[in-house]
Tab-separated table of C-alpha atoms and ligand atoms in Angstrom:
chain	number	residue	atom	x	y	z
A	13	UNK	CA	-24.794	18.796	-6.927
A	14	UNK	CA	-25.178	16.717	-10.087
A	15	UNK	CA	-22.663	17.453	-12.792
A	16	UNK	CA	-23.466	20.178	-15.330
A	17	UNK	CA	-26.475	21.485	-13.479
A	18	UNK	CA	-27.510	25.107	-12.692
A	19	UNK	CA	-26.708	25.930	-9.042
A	20	UNK	CA	-30.293	27.007	-8.237
A	21	UNK	CA	-31.704	23.508	-8.878
A	22	UNK	CA	-32.435	21.339	-5.833
A	23	UNK	CA	-30.823	17.976	-6.456
A	24	UNK	CA	-33.381	15.170	-6.102
A	25	UNK	CA	-32.511	12.449	-3.598
A	26	UNK	CA	-31.896	9.791	-6.257
A	27	UNK	CA	-28.956	11.857	-7.540
A	28	UNK	CA	-27.423	12.542	-4.157
A	29	UNK	CA	-24.302	10.511	-3.708
A	30	UNK	CA	-23.041	12.047	-0.490
A	31	UNK	CA	-25.502	10.953	2.223
A	32	UNK	CA	-23.688	7.745	3.017
A	33	UNK	CA	-22.645	6.334	6.369
A	34	UNK	CA	-18.981	5.872	7.102
A	35	UNK	CA	-19.049	2.099	6.707
A	36	UNK	CA	-20.647	2.447	3.266
A	37	UNK	CA	-18.107	5.075	2.247
A	38	UNK	CA	-15.316	2.773	3.427
A	39	UNK	CA	-16.797	-0.128	1.541
A	40	UNK	CA	-17.373	1.678	-1.731
A	41	UNK	CA	-13.846	3.010	-1.741
A	42	UNK	CA	-12.749	-0.625	-2.216
A	43	UNK	CA	-15.296	-1.673	-4.867
A	44	UNK	CA	-14.977	-1.858	-8.667
A	45	UNK	CA	-16.655	1.158	-10.273
A	46	UNK	CA	-18.069	2.080	-13.659
A	47	UNK	CA	-19.988	4.927	-15.233
A	48	UNK	CA	-23.593	5.187	-14.019
A	49	UNK	CA	-26.503	5.681	-16.395
A	50	UNK	CA	-27.931	8.584	-14.377
A	51	UNK	CA	-25.727	8.882	-11.265
A	52	UNK	CA	-22.036	9.507	-11.908
A	53	UNK	CA	-20.721	6.207	-10.602
A	54	UNK	CA	-22.062	2.718	-9.957
A	55	UNK	CA	-20.383	0.118	-7.751
A	56	UNK	CA	-20.080	-3.631	-7.989
A	57	UNK	CA	-20.853	-5.509	-4.803
A	58	UNK	CA	-21.371	-9.267	-4.439
A	59	UNK	CA	-21.171	-9.505	-8.221
A	60	UNK	CA	-23.882	-6.927	-9.047
A	61	UNK	CA	-23.965	-3.215	-9.845
A	62	UNK	CA	-25.597	-0.671	-7.553
A	63	UNK	CA	-26.063	3.074	-7.165
A	64	UNK	CA	-24.593	4.374	-3.881
A	65	UNK	CA	-27.971	4.886	-2.180
A	66	UNK	CA	-28.891	1.301	-2.921
A	67	UNK	CA	-25.672	0.083	-1.308
A	68	UNK	CA	-26.533	1.992	1.838
A	69	UNK	CA	-29.931	0.255	1.881
A	70	UNK	CA	-28.459	-3.109	0.978
A	71	UNK	CA	-25.991	-3.151	3.863
A	72	UNK	CA	-28.522	-1.783	6.306
A	73	UNK	CA	-31.178	-4.339	5.474
A	74	UNK	CA	-28.677	-7.197	5.344
A	75	UNK	CA	-27.769	-6.227	8.895
A	76	UNK	CA	-31.157	-5.376	10.364
A	77	UNK	CA	-34.091	-6.824	8.389
A	78	UNK	CA	-35.727	-9.775	10.136
A	79	UNK	CA	-38.040	-11.607	7.779
A	80	UNK	CA	-41.182	-13.215	9.182
A	81	UNK	CA	-42.557	-16.506	7.862
A	82	UNK	CA	-45.655	-14.724	6.599
A	83	UNK	CA	-43.764	-11.999	4.684
A	84	UNK	CA	-44.044	-11.669	0.924
A	85	UNK	CA	-41.125	-10.263	-1.035
A	86	UNK	CA	-41.506	-9.120	-4.646
A	87	UNK	CA	-38.138	-9.336	-6.385
A	88	UNK	CA	-37.315	-7.895	-9.796
A	89	UNK	CA	-34.621	-6.286	-11.816
A	90	UNK	CA	-35.421	-2.661	-12.519
A	91	UNK	CA	-37.871	-2.281	-15.434
A	92	UNK	CA	-39.159	-5.840	-15.423
A	93	UNK	CA	-42.703	-4.909	-14.374
A	94	UNK	CA	-42.185	-4.154	-10.679
A	95	UNK	CA	-44.858	-1.446	-10.523
A	96	UNK	CA	-47.443	-3.768	-12.051
A	97	UNK	CA	-46.523	-6.697	-9.802
A	98	UNK	CA	-46.770	-4.441	-6.754
A	99	UNK	CA	-50.257	-3.279	-7.771
A	100	UNK	CA	-51.485	-6.814	-8.470
A	101	UNK	CA	-50.093	-8.352	-5.285
A	102	UNK	CA	-51.228	-5.486	-3.065
A	103	UNK	CA	-54.770	-5.824	-4.460
A	104	UNK	CA	-54.736	-9.593	-4.097
A	105	UNK	CA	-53.624	-9.933	-0.521
A	106	UNK	CA	-55.686	-7.069	0.885
A	107	UNK	CA	-58.937	-7.740	-0.947
A	108	UNK	CA	-60.641	-9.720	1.828
A	109	UNK	CA	-59.519	-7.640	4.758
A	110	UNK	CA	-58.436	-4.047	4.392
A	111	UNK	CA	-59.189	-3.017	0.839
A	112	UNK	CA	-62.069	-4.656	-1.015
A	113	UNK	CA	-61.683	-4.344	-4.766
A	114	UNK	CA	-63.656	-1.457	-6.174
A	115	UNK	CA	-63.385	0.401	-9.439
A	116	UNK	CA	-65.063	3.510	-8.110
A	117	UNK	CA	-61.970	5.261	-6.789
A	118	UNK	CA	-62.167	4.057	-3.151
A	119	UNK	CA	-59.264	1.641	-3.496
A	120	UNK	CA	-55.820	2.965	-2.381
A	121	UNK	CA	-54.414	2.363	-5.873
A	122	UNK	CA	-56.526	5.245	-7.172
A	123	UNK	CA	-54.713	7.739	-4.982
A	124	UNK	CA	-51.284	6.125	-4.427
A	125	UNK	CA	-48.557	5.032	-6.776
A	126	UNK	CA	-47.964	1.260	-6.286
A	127	UNK	CA	-44.456	2.055	-5.026
A	128	UNK	CA	-45.982	4.028	-2.162
A	129	UNK	CA	-48.050	0.998	-1.122
A	130	UNK	CA	-45.321	-1.623	-1.408
A	131	UNK	CA	-41.965	-0.238	-0.263
A	132	UNK	CA	-38.581	-1.413	-1.482
A	133	UNK	CA	-36.481	-2.739	1.403
A	134	UNK	CA	-33.291	-1.096	0.207
A	135	UNK	CA	-34.678	2.137	-1.288
A	136	UNK	CA	-37.634	3.041	0.939
A	137	UNK	CA	-37.093	1.409	4.342
A	138	UNK	CA	-33.420	0.754	5.086
A	139	UNK	CA	-31.924	3.511	2.915
A	140	UNK	CA	-31.252	6.139	5.589
A	141	UNK	CA	-27.832	6.028	7.171
A	142	UNK	CA	-27.755	4.947	10.816
A	143	UNK	CA	-31.547	4.450	10.947
A	144	UNK	CA	-33.249	1.114	11.479
A	145	UNK	CA	-36.887	1.522	10.426
A	146	UNK	CA	-39.718	0.528	12.738
A	147	UNK	CA	-41.686	-2.081	10.815
A	148	UNK	CA	-44.116	-2.820	13.646
A	149	UNK	CA	-46.891	-0.870	11.917
A	150	UNK	CA	-46.962	-3.292	8.986
A	151	UNK	CA	-49.713	-5.827	9.481
A	152	UNK	CA	-49.318	-9.440	8.439
A	153	UNK	CA	-48.732	-10.500	5.718
A	154	UNK	CA	-46.106	-7.807	5.242
A	155	UNK	CA	-45.490	-7.003	1.603
A	156	UNK	CA	-42.105	-5.660	0.527
A	157	UNK	CA	-40.155	-5.380	-2.694
A	158	UNK	CA	-36.523	-5.498	-3.670
A	159	UNK	CA	-34.258	-5.177	-6.677
A	160	UNK	CA	-31.486	-7.069	-4.845
A	161	UNK	CA	-30.115	-10.245	-6.407
A	162	UNK	CA	-30.709	-13.441	-4.446
A	163	UNK	CA	-27.141	-13.514	-3.164
A	164	UNK	CA	-27.562	-10.133	-1.470
A	165	UNK	CA	-30.884	-10.798	0.257
A	166	UNK	CA	-30.797	-10.624	4.058
A	167	UNK	CA	-30.121	-14.094	5.477
A	168	UNK	CA	-33.437	-14.108	7.337
A	169	UNK	CA	-35.263	-13.967	3.996
A	170	UNK	CA	-33.481	-17.113	2.864
A	171	UNK	CA	-33.814	-18.913	6.198
A	172	UNK	CA	-37.454	-18.159	6.949
A	173	UNK	CA	-40.597	-19.419	5.222
A	174	UNK	CA	-41.264	-16.018	3.717
A	175	UNK	CA	-42.375	-16.192	0.106
A	176	UNK	CA	-40.621	-14.618	-2.852
A	177	UNK	CA	-42.303	-13.695	-6.126
A	178	UNK	CA	-39.774	-13.001	-8.868
A	179	UNK	CA	-40.729	-11.307	-12.125
A	180	UNK	CA	-38.370	-11.143	-15.095
A	181	UNK	CA	-38.745	-9.629	-18.567
A	182	UNK	CA	-37.150	-10.126	-21.962
A	183	UNK	CA	-33.813	-8.280	-21.623
A	184	UNK	CA	-34.351	-6.476	-24.938
A	185	UNK	CA	-37.425	-4.752	-23.511
A	186	UNK	CA	-35.858	-4.380	-20.068
A	187	UNK	CA	-32.917	-2.614	-21.680
A	188	UNK	CA	-35.074	-0.206	-23.700
A	189	UNK	CA	-37.235	0.552	-20.678
A	190	UNK	CA	-34.164	1.144	-18.507
A	191	UNK	CA	-32.552	3.349	-21.138
A	192	UNK	CA	-35.643	5.574	-21.350
A	193	UNK	CA	-36.058	5.645	-17.568
A	194	UNK	CA	-32.407	6.553	-16.953
A	195	UNK	CA	-32.558	9.299	-19.540
A	196	UNK	CA	-35.583	10.767	-17.798
A	197	UNK	CA	-33.569	10.932	-14.550
A	198	UNK	CA	-30.427	12.542	-15.933
A	199	UNK	CA	-31.555	16.135	-15.388
A	200	UNK	CA	-29.373	18.463	-17.401
A	201	UNK	CA	-26.954	15.785	-18.574
A	202	UNK	CA	-28.678	14.987	-21.905
A	203	UNK	CA	-29.595	11.589	-23.302
A	204	UNK	CA	-27.165	8.671	-22.999
A	205	UNK	CA	-26.292	7.456	-26.500
A	206	UNK	CA	-28.220	4.202	-27.014
A	207	UNK	CA	-25.096	2.420	-28.256
A	208	UNK	CA	-23.092	3.302	-25.102
A	209	UNK	CA	-25.814	2.108	-22.756
A	210	UNK	CA	-26.306	-1.021	-24.846
A	211	UNK	CA	-22.614	-1.870	-24.655
A	212	UNK	CA	-22.678	-1.474	-20.881
A	213	UNK	CA	-25.856	-3.581	-20.596
A	214	UNK	CA	-24.234	-6.351	-22.640
A	215	UNK	CA	-21.254	-6.292	-20.279
A	216	UNK	CA	-23.658	-6.557	-17.347
A	217	UNK	CA	-22.981	-3.015	-16.181
A	218	UNK	CA	-26.301	-1.469	-15.238
A	219	UNK	CA	-28.212	-1.101	-11.980
A	220	UNK	CA	-29.110	-4.662	-10.966
A	221	UNK	CA	-26.896	-6.155	-13.683
A	222	UNK	CA	-25.646	-8.473	-14.979
A	223	UNK	CA	-29.225	-9.267	-15.994
A	224	UNK	CA	-28.411	-12.922	-16.687
A	225	UNK	CA	-27.015	-13.511	-13.201
A	226	UNK	CA	-29.890	-11.665	-11.527
A	227	UNK	CA	-32.503	-13.764	-13.312
A	228	UNK	CA	-30.610	-17.040	-12.937
A	229	UNK	CA	-30.096	-16.506	-9.218
A	230	UNK	CA	-33.869	-16.576	-8.645
A	231	UNK	CA	-34.558	-19.112	-11.396
A	232	UNK	CA	-32.295	-21.632	-9.686
A	233	UNK	CA	-33.924	-20.969	-6.317
A	234	UNK	CA	-37.378	-21.402	-7.828
A	235	UNK	CA	-36.342	-24.809	-9.212
A	236	UNK	CA	-34.791	-25.850	-5.896
A	237	UNK	CA	-37.889	-24.794	-4.031
A	238	UNK	CA	-40.002	-27.200	-6.107
A	239	UNK	CA	-38.301	-30.020	-4.238
A	240	UNK	CA	-39.123	-28.576	-0.834
A	241	UNK	CA	-42.328	-29.221	1.098
A	242	UNK	CA	-43.291	-25.559	0.738
A	243	UNK	CA	-42.590	-23.704	-2.505
A	244	UNK	CA	-40.612	-20.581	-1.637
A	245	UNK	CA	-40.009	-18.814	-4.938
A	246	UNK	CA	-42.609	-18.259	-7.640
A	247	UNK	CA	-40.948	-17.312	-10.917
A	248	UNK	CA	-42.924	-15.159	-13.351
A	249	UNK	CA	-42.315	-13.558	-16.739
A	250	UNK	CA	-43.662	-10.174	-17.814
A	251	UNK	CA	-44.596	-11.508	-21.253
A	252	UNK	CA	-46.655	-14.381	-19.808
A	253	UNK	CA	-48.263	-12.034	-17.339
A	254	UNK	CA	-49.254	-9.732	-20.218
A	255	UNK	CA	-50.669	-12.530	-22.322
A	256	UNK	CA	-52.345	-14.597	-19.639
A	257	UNK	CA	-52.889	-12.227	-16.763
A	258	UNK	CA	-55.933	-13.793	-15.168
A	259	UNK	CA	-54.477	-17.332	-15.183
A	260	UNK	CA	-51.249	-16.103	-13.576
A	261	UNK	CA	-53.100	-13.934	-11.087
A	262	UNK	CA	-55.039	-16.980	-9.921
A	263	UNK	CA	-51.813	-18.995	-9.579
A	264	UNK	CA	-50.250	-16.155	-7.664
A	265	UNK	CA	-53.224	-16.021	-5.317
A	266	UNK	CA	-52.835	-19.772	-4.667
A	267	UNK	CA	-49.111	-19.423	-4.047
A	268	UNK	CA	-49.696	-16.583	-1.595
A	269	UNK	CA	-52.281	-18.574	0.302
A	270	UNK	CA	-55.261	-16.424	-0.688
A	271	UNK	CA	-56.897	-18.312	-3.592
A	272	UNK	CA	-60.011	-16.946	-5.279
A	273	UNK	CA	-63.213	-18.578	-4.120
A	274	UNK	CA	-65.805	-19.703	-6.658
A	275	UNK	CA	-68.001	-16.894	-5.430
A	276	UNK	CA	-65.283	-14.309	-6.054
A	277	UNK	CA	-64.693	-15.653	-9.539
A	278	UNK	CA	-68.423	-15.602	-10.282
A	279	UNK	CA	-68.561	-12.011	-9.116
A	280	UNK	CA	-65.867	-11.075	-11.660
A	281	UNK	CA	-63.287	-10.152	-9.035
A	282	UNK	CA	-60.357	-11.436	-11.089
A	283	UNK	CA	-61.292	-9.139	-13.966
A	284	UNK	CA	-61.821	-6.241	-11.597
A	285	UNK	CA	-58.280	-6.623	-10.227
A	286	UNK	CA	-56.911	-6.784	-13.759
A	287	UNK	CA	-58.751	-3.572	-14.665
A	288	UNK	CA	-57.710	-1.835	-11.471
A	289	UNK	CA	-54.032	-2.673	-12.068
A	290	UNK	CA	-54.042	-2.265	-15.833
A	291	UNK	CA	-51.488	0.006	-17.436
A	292	UNK	CA	-54.265	2.199	-18.882
A	293	UNK	CA	-55.999	2.673	-15.539
A	294	UNK	CA	-52.870	3.365	-13.488
A	295	UNK	CA	-51.132	5.556	-16.054
A	296	UNK	CA	-54.105	7.906	-16.352
A	297	UNK	CA	-54.652	8.507	-12.649
A	298	UNK	CA	-53.881	11.992	-11.391
A	299	UNK	CA	-51.412	10.619	-8.798
A	300	UNK	CA	-49.416	8.878	-11.513
A	301	UNK	CA	-49.559	11.778	-13.956
A	302	UNK	CA	-48.410	14.477	-11.549
A	303	UNK	CA	-47.198	12.850	-8.309
A	304	UNK	CA	-43.615	12.200	-7.208
A	305	UNK	CA	-41.830	9.570	-5.142
A	306	UNK	CA	-40.074	10.798	-1.973
A	307	UNK	CA	-36.823	10.265	-3.885
A	308	UNK	CA	-37.906	12.975	-6.338
A	309	UNK	CA	-38.652	10.581	-9.217
A	310	UNK	CA	-41.886	11.489	-11.031
A	311	UNK	CA	-44.530	8.749	-10.841
A	312	UNK	CA	-45.169	9.077	-14.561
A	313	UNK	CA	-41.657	7.713	-15.227
A	314	UNK	CA	-42.966	4.256	-14.201
A	315	UNK	CA	-45.614	4.208	-16.947
A	316	UNK	CA	-44.198	4.526	-20.437
A	317	UNK	CA	-45.697	2.082	-22.977
A	318	UNK	CA	-46.215	-1.146	-21.040
A	319	UNK	CA	-45.889	-3.326	-24.142
A	320	UNK	CA	-44.060	-6.411	-25.301
A	321	UNK	CA	-41.557	-5.810	-28.108
A	322	UNK	CA	-40.903	-2.060	-28.049
A	323	UNK	CA	-37.239	-3.054	-28.604
A	324	UNK	CA	-38.156	-3.490	-32.278
A	325	UNK	CA	-38.425	0.295	-32.514
A	326	UNK	CA	-34.911	0.849	-31.169
A	327	UNK	CA	-32.484	-2.046	-31.636
A	328	UNK	CA	-30.643	-2.933	-34.847
A	329	UNK	CA	-30.448	-6.542	-36.091
A	330	UNK	CA	-26.845	-6.695	-34.848
A	331	UNK	CA	-27.863	-5.562	-31.379
A	332	UNK	CA	-30.650	-8.142	-31.243
A	333	UNK	CA	-28.229	-10.888	-32.324
A	334	UNK	CA	-25.723	-9.762	-29.727
A	335	UNK	CA	-28.244	-9.862	-26.878
A	336	UNK	CA	-29.748	-13.156	-28.022
A	337	UNK	CA	-26.257	-14.671	-28.114
A	338	UNK	CA	-25.552	-13.453	-24.584
A	339	UNK	CA	-28.788	-15.020	-23.360
A	340	UNK	CA	-27.946	-18.292	-25.109
A	341	UNK	CA	-24.346	-18.371	-23.814
A	342	UNK	CA	-25.045	-17.295	-20.259
A	343	UNK	CA	-28.439	-18.862	-19.636
A	344	UNK	CA	-28.890	-21.686	-22.155
A	345	UNK	CA	-27.026	-24.230	-20.027
A	346	UNK	CA	-29.577	-23.744	-17.283
A	347	UNK	CA	-32.461	-24.450	-19.640
A	348	UNK	CA	-33.480	-20.809	-19.580
A	349	UNK	CA	-34.947	-19.132	-22.690
A	350	UNK	CA	-36.965	-16.018	-23.459
B	410	LIG	P1	-39.060	-0.193	-11.499
B	410	LIG	O1	-38.322	-1.480	-11.475
B	410	LIG	O2	-38.180	1.001	-11.578
B	410	LIG	O3	-40.090	-0.098	-10.441
B	410	LIG	P2	-40.817	-1.276	-13.441
B	410	LIG	O4	-42.178	-1.050	-12.949
B	410	LIG	O5	-40.226	-2.617	-13.279
B	410	LIG	O6	-39.846	-0.166	-12.879
B	410	LIG	O7	-40.742	-0.986	-15.000
B	410	LIG	C1	-41.512	-0.054	-15.666
B	410	LIG	C2	-42.011	-0.775	-16.899
B	410	LIG	O8	-43.226	-1.462	-16.583
B	410	LIG	C3	-42.358	0.234	-17.982
B	410	LIG	O9	-42.141	-0.455	-19.210
B	410	LIG	P3	-41.858	0.295	-20.580
B	410	LIG	O10	-40.758	1.274	-20.334
B	410	LIG	O11	-41.474	-0.772	-21.553
B	410	LIG	O12	-43.147	0.949	-20.952
B	410	LIG	C4	-43.815	0.465	-17.687
B	410	LIG	O13	-44.521	1.037	-18.766
B	410	LIG	C5	-44.282	-0.943	-17.369
B	410	LIG	N1	-45.531	-0.942	-16.595
B	410	LIG	C6	-45.852	-0.148	-15.552
B	410	LIG	N2	-47.076	-0.434	-15.118
B	410	LIG	C7	-47.551	-1.433	-15.903
B	410	LIG	C8	-48.788	-2.166	-15.943
B	410	LIG	N3	-49.775	-1.905	-15.089
B	410	LIG	N4	-48.915	-3.125	-16.874
B	410	LIG	C9	-47.919	-3.398	-17.736
B	410	LIG	N5	-46.734	-2.748	-17.750
B	410	LIG	C10	-46.555	-1.775	-16.842
């Protein structure tokens, strides 16, 4: 039962901290802890912070997930545009085979939240204690997502030719999005004071944090992969995706081995995918207004404003300076800027 909550309320799965296997319990009893933003406690493992359910999934998929060369893995920090990237990639890779692009409600994105179509390895597939999921029903190319940092990915992901698409977002907007999202999940616990969450974020203590290490881990891999015969990691930014969506979508299609043909471009297919996956279209669908994830999280929590720069409505000048300085100090040496 979550703290401070009437006894008649059924606790949604994302707040349950007690369905852990013995090995996970043993492990977390040894890990550094801090205050969670919506669960009571978060744990630091391999340098990054996780909610307990994510640790269960992390260990399980590290042990059991066998990547195939044709797999595609979408990697993000929470609130960097995961839902959008899932919608775009799902539409792209299935357009010639299973799901032709249509704007007349036949496409699966009209009746399914993108998270239901592209599962997270650690939250949706390997999250149940003592259960190894049967992935044989996924047809090739298999499309999965993860919030795990590069260091915690299953070894088979790193060793195989599977492709990784990483999407990052300006940490000022990521923070504001995460703060709103966490507050919506706190049930009867009230809103986290912005200042408290901000201080934790700046110390790297949030789910998926420290943000600088998460982003750099994939940034470095994307640079390394440029030197290899086959590019493994494609590194994207939410802001560029917003401003130049069709150009990036075409690059993504190339990277994933399913480039747009001239005929498809002439038919306006790129624009159709953009419309299908647009914030306005997805947010206003019945499934995303009233549906829920199996974890109990409402689908509408994934569609708030979908803009660049909402941080301006929340952060003081001092906070902005503080975050910009962290980015400069932690990421500047690697040539990384927002
Ligand atoms: P997740 O990591 O928990 O899955 P994620 O999808 O990364 O969440 O983040 C949600 C953010 O993406 C929200 O940002 P905001 O809080 O600043 O509004 C959400 O609005 C935004 N988002 C969701 N869908 C889209 C979309 N189709 N286009 C642009 N932004 C989107």
